[in-house]
Tab-separated table of C-alpha atoms and ligand atoms in Angstrom:
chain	number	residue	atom	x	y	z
A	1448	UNK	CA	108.552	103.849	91.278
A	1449	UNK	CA	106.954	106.438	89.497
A	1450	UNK	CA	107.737	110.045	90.934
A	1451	UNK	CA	105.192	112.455	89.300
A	1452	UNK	CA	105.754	116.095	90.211
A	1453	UNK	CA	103.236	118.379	89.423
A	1454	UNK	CA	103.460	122.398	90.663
A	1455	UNK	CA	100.485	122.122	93.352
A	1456	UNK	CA	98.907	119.416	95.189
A	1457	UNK	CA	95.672	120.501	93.127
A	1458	UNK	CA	97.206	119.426	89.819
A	1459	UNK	CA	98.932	116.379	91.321
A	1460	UNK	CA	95.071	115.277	92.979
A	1461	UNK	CA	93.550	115.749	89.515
A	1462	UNK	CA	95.796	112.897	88.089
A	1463	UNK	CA	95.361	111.066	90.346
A	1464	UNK	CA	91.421	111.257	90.497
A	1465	UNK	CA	91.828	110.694	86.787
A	1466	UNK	CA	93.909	107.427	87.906
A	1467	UNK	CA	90.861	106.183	90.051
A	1468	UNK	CA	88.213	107.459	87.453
A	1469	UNK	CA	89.855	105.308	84.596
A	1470	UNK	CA	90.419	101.956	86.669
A	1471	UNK	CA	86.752	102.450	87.709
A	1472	UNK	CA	85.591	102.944	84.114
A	1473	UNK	CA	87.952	99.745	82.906
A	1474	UNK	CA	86.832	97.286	86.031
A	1475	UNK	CA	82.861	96.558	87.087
A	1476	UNK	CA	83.771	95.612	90.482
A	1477	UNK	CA	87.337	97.255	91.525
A	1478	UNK	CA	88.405	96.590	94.803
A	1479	UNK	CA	90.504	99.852	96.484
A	1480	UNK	CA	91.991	100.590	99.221
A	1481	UNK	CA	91.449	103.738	101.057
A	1482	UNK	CA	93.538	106.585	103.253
A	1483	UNK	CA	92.264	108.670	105.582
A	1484	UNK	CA	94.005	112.219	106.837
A	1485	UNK	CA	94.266	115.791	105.121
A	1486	UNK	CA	96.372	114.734	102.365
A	1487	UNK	CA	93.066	112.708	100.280
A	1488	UNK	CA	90.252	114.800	101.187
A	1489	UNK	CA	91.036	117.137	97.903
A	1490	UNK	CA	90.616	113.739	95.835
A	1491	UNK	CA	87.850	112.495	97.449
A	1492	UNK	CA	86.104	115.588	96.437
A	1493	UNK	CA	87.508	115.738	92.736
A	1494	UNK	CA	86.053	111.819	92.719
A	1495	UNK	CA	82.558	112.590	94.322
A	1496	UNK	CA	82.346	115.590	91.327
A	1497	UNK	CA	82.945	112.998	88.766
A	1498	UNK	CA	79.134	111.380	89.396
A	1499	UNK	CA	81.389	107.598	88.780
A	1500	UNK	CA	79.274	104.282	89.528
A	1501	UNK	CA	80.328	102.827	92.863
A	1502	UNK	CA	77.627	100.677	93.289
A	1503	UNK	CA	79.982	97.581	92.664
A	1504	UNK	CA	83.086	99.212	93.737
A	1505	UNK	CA	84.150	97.335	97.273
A	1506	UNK	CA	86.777	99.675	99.508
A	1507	UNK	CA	88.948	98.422	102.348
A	1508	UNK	CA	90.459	101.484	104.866
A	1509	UNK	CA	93.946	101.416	105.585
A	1510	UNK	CA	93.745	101.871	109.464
A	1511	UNK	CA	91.229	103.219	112.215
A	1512	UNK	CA	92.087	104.190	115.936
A	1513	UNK	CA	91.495	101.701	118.681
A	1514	UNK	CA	88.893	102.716	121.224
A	1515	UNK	CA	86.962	105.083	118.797
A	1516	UNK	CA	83.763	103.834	117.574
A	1517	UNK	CA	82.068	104.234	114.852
A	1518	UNK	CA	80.088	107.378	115.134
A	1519	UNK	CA	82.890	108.887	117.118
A	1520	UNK	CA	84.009	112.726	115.206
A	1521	UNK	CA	87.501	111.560	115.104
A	1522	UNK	CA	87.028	107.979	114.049
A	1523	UNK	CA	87.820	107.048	110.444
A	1524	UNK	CA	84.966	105.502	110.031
A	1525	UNK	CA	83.071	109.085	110.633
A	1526	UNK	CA	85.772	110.377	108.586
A	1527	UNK	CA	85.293	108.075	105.473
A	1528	UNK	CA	81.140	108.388	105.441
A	1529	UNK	CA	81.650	112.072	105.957
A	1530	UNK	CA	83.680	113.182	103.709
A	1531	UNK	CA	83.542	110.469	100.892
A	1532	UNK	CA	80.550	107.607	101.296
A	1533	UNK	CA	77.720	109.245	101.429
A	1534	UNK	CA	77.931	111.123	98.674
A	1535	UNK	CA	78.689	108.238	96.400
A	1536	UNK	CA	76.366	105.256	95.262
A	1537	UNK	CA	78.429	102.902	96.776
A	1538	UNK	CA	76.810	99.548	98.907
A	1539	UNK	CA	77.700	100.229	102.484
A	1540	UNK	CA	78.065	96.049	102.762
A	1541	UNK	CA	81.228	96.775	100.496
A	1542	UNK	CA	82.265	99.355	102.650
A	1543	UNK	CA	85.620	97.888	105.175
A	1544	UNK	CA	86.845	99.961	107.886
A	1545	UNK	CA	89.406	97.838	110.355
A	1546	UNK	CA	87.144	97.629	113.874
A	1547	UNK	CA	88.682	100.022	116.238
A	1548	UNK	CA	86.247	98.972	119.327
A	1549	UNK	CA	86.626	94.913	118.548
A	1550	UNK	CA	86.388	92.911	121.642
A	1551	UNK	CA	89.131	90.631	120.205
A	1552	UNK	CA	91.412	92.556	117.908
A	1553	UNK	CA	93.599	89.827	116.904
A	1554	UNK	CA	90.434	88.028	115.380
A	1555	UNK	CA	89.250	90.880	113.665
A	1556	UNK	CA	92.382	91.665	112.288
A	1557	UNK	CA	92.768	88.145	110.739
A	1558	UNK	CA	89.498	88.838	109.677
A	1559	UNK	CA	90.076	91.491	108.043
A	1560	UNK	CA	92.966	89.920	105.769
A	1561	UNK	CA	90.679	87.164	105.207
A	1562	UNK	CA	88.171	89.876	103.948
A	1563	UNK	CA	90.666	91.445	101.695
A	1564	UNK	CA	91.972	87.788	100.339
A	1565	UNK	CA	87.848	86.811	99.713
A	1566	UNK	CA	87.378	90.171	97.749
A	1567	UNK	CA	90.113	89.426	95.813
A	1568	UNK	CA	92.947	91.362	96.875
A	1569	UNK	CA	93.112	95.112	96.548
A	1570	UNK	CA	93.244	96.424	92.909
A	1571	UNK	CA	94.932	100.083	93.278
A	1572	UNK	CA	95.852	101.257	97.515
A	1573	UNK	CA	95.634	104.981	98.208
A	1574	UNK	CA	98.605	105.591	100.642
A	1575	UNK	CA	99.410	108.680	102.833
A	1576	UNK	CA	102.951	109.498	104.064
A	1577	UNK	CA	103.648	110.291	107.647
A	1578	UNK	CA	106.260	113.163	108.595
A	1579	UNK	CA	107.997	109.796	110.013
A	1580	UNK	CA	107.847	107.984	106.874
A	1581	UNK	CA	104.811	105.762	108.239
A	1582	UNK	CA	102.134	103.855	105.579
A	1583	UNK	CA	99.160	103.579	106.799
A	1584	UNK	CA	99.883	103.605	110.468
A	1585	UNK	CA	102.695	101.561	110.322
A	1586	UNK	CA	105.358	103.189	112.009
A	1587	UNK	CA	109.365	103.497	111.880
A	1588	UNK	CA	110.405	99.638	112.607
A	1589	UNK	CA	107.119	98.241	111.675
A	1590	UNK	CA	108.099	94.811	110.256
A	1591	UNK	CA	107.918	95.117	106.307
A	1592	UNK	CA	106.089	91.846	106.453
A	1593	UNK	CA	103.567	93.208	108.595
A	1594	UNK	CA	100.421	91.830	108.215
A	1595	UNK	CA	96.771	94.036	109.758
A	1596	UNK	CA	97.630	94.276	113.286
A	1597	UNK	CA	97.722	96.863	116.408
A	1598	UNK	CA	100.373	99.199	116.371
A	1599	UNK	CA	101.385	102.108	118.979
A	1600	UNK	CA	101.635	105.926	117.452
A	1601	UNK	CA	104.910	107.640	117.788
A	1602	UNK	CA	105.039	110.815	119.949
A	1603	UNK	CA	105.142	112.892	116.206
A	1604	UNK	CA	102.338	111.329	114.753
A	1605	UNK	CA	100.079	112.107	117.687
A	1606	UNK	CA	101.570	115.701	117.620
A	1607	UNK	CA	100.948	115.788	113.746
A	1608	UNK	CA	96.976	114.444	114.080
A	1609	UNK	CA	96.817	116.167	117.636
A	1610	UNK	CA	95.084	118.512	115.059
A	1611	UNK	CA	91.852	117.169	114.320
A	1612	UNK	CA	91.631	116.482	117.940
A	1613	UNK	CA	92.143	119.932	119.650
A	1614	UNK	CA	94.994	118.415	121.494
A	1615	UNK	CA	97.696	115.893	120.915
A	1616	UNK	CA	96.978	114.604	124.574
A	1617	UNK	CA	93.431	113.639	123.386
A	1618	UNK	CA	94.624	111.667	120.436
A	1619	UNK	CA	94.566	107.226	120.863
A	1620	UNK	CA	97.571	105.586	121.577
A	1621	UNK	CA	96.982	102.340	119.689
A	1622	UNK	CA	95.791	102.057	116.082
A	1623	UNK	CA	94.701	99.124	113.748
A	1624	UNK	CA	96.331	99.440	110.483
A	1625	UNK	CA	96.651	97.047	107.480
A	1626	UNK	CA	100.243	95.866	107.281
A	1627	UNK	CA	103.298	96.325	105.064
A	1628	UNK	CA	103.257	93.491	103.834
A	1629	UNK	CA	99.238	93.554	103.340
A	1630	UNK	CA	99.678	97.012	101.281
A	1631	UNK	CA	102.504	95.410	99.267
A	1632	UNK	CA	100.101	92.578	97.562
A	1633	UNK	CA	97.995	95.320	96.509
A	1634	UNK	CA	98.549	95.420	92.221
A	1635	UNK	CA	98.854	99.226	92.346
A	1636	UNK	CA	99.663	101.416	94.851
A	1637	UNK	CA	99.152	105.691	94.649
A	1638	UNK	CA	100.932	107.775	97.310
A	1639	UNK	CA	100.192	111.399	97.601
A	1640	UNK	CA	102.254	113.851	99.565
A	1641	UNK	CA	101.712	117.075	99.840
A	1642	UNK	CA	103.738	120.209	101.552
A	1643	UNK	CA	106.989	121.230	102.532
A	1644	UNK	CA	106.848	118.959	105.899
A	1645	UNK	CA	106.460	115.713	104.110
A	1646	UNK	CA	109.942	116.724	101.939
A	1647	UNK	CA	112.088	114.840	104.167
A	1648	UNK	CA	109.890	111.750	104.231
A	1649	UNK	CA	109.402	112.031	100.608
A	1650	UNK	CA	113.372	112.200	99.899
A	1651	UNK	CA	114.122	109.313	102.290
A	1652	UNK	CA	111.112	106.871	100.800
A	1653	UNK	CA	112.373	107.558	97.263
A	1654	UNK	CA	116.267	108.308	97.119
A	1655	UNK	CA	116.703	106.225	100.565
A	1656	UNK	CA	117.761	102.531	101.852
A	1657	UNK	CA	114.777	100.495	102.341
A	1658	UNK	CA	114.540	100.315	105.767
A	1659	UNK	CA	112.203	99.161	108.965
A	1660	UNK	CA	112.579	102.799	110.180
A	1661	UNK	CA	111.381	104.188	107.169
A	1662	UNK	CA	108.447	101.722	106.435
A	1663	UNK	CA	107.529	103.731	103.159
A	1664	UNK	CA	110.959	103.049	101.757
A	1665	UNK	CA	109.540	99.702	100.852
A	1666	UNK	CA	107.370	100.957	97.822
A	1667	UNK	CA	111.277	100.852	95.957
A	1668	UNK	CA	110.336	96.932	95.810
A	1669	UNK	CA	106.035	97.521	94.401
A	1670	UNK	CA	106.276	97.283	90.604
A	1671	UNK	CA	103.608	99.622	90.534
A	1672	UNK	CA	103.581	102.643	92.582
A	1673	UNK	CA	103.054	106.082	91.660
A	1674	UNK	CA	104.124	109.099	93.687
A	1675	UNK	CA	102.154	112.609	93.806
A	1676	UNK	CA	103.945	115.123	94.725
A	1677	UNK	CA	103.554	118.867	94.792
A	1678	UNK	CA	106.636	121.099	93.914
A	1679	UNK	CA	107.296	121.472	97.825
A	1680	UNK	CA	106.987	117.544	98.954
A	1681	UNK	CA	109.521	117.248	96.236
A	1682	UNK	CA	111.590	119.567	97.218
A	1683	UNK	CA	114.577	117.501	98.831
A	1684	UNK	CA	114.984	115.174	95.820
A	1685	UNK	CA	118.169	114.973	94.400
A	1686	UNK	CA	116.879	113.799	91.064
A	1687	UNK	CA	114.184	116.059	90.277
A	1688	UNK	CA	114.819	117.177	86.126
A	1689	UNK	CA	114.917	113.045	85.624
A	1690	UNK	CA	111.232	112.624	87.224
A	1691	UNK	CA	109.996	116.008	85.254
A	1692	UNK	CA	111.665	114.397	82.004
A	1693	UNK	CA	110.458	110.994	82.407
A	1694	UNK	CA	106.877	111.639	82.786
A	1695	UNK	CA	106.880	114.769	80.250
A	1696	UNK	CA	108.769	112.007	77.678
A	1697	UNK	CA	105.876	109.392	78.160
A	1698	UNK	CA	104.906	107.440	75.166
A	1699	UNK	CA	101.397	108.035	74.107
A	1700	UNK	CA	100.091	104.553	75.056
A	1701	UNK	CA	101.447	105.451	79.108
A	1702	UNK	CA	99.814	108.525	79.408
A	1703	UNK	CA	97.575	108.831	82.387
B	783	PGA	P1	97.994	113.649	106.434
B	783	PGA	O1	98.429	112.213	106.983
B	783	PGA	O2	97.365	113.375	105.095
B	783	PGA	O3	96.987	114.157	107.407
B	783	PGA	O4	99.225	114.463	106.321
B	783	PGA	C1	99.133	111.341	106.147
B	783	PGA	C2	99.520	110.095	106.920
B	783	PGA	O5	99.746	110.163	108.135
B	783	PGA	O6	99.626	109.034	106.292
């Protein structure tokens, strides 16, 4: 793991968006995976600034809600065209957002591995953190072999997004999200966190057992994930001056 603290979630996005710009630069037809929630919309703006060439770049969405469709306000799907497709030259056929309004979600969720497996498997995943220590949506116990399934929120997460729903009564129940295991195969995997209420998660995913009821715990074991942090997501680590030295001390050639 590579814990990079930066003093605001502004200069931790613009590595990261630097991250993303370079992969897209080195690789004609990068395959990414994509997070939705508060937490990526500051990238998602950096990247639209940066005019990049999407046209071959194919994106797969960690997770949608079950029952919303498409065009709903709240959906993910709104919520990725919104804020981040449309204003990029990307081929909506590339575009994957799990189904949240299949008639058979077990299908389309097989599907949907299949999908990532035919693309090629996901080049560099774009993860969230939950106050709960969830990835994607999968939440405290979810299997760390978990594969794209239906999960059901926790009573904190659907406080926590009750948010962009003016009410955590009006928020779904069930989700579809891509699986551990799913967002373990991907070659590179970027977490941001951002905020004094993501500290705890932040502590126990790093400096923590890996653990079912912390399913972000689990990036210990990816041999290539990167950690953005602001000062306050960071601020219950125990071993803070080693992350500041080890990514001040980086050999020219690792520089990001
Ligand atoms: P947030 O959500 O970015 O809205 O805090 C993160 C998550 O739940 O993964």
């Amino acid at each position: 793991m590579e814990i990079v603290i930066q003093p605001t979630a502004e200069a931790a996005t613009s590595i990261a968006a630097r991250l993303i710009a370079r992969l897209l630069r080195e690789k004609p037809d990068p395959v990414l995976g994509l997070a939705t929630g508060s937490t990526p919309l500051r990238l998602y703006e950096e990247l639209v600034r940066l005019r990049l060439d999407w046209r071959r770049v194919t994106t797969f969405n960690l997770d949608e809600y079950v029952g919303l469709r498409p065009d709903h306000p709240q959906s993910y799907h709104h919520f990725m065209w919104e804020n981040f497709f449309r204003h990029l030259n990307i081929a909506k056929r590339n575009v994957h957002i799990p189904d949240g309004v299949a008639r058979n979600i077990q299908a389309s969720c097989e599907r949907y591995e299949k999908q990532i497996r035919a693309a090629g498997g996901i080049d560099l995943q774009l993860l969230g953190i939950g106050a709960d220590g969830h990835i994607g949506f999968n939440e405290p116990t979810s299997s760390l072999a978990s594969r794209t399934r239906i999960k059901t929120l926790t009573p904190q997460t659907r406080k926590d997004n009750g948010r962009f729903f003016g009410g955590e009564h009006k928020v779904p129940h069930h989700v579809i999200t891509m699986g551990v295991g799913t967002i373990m195969e991907a070659r590179q995997c970027l977490l941001l966190a951002f905020g004094k209420n993501k500290s705890r998660a932040v502590a126990a995913m790093v400096e923590g057992p890996i653990a079912a009821v912390n399913p972000a715990s689990i990036l210990q074991m990816h041999p290539q994930a990167k950690i953005f942090l602001d000062a306050s997501a960071a601020s219950k680590l125990q071993r803070i001056d080693y992350y500041h030295r080890v990514f001040d001390d980086k050999p020219d050639w690792q520089r990001i």
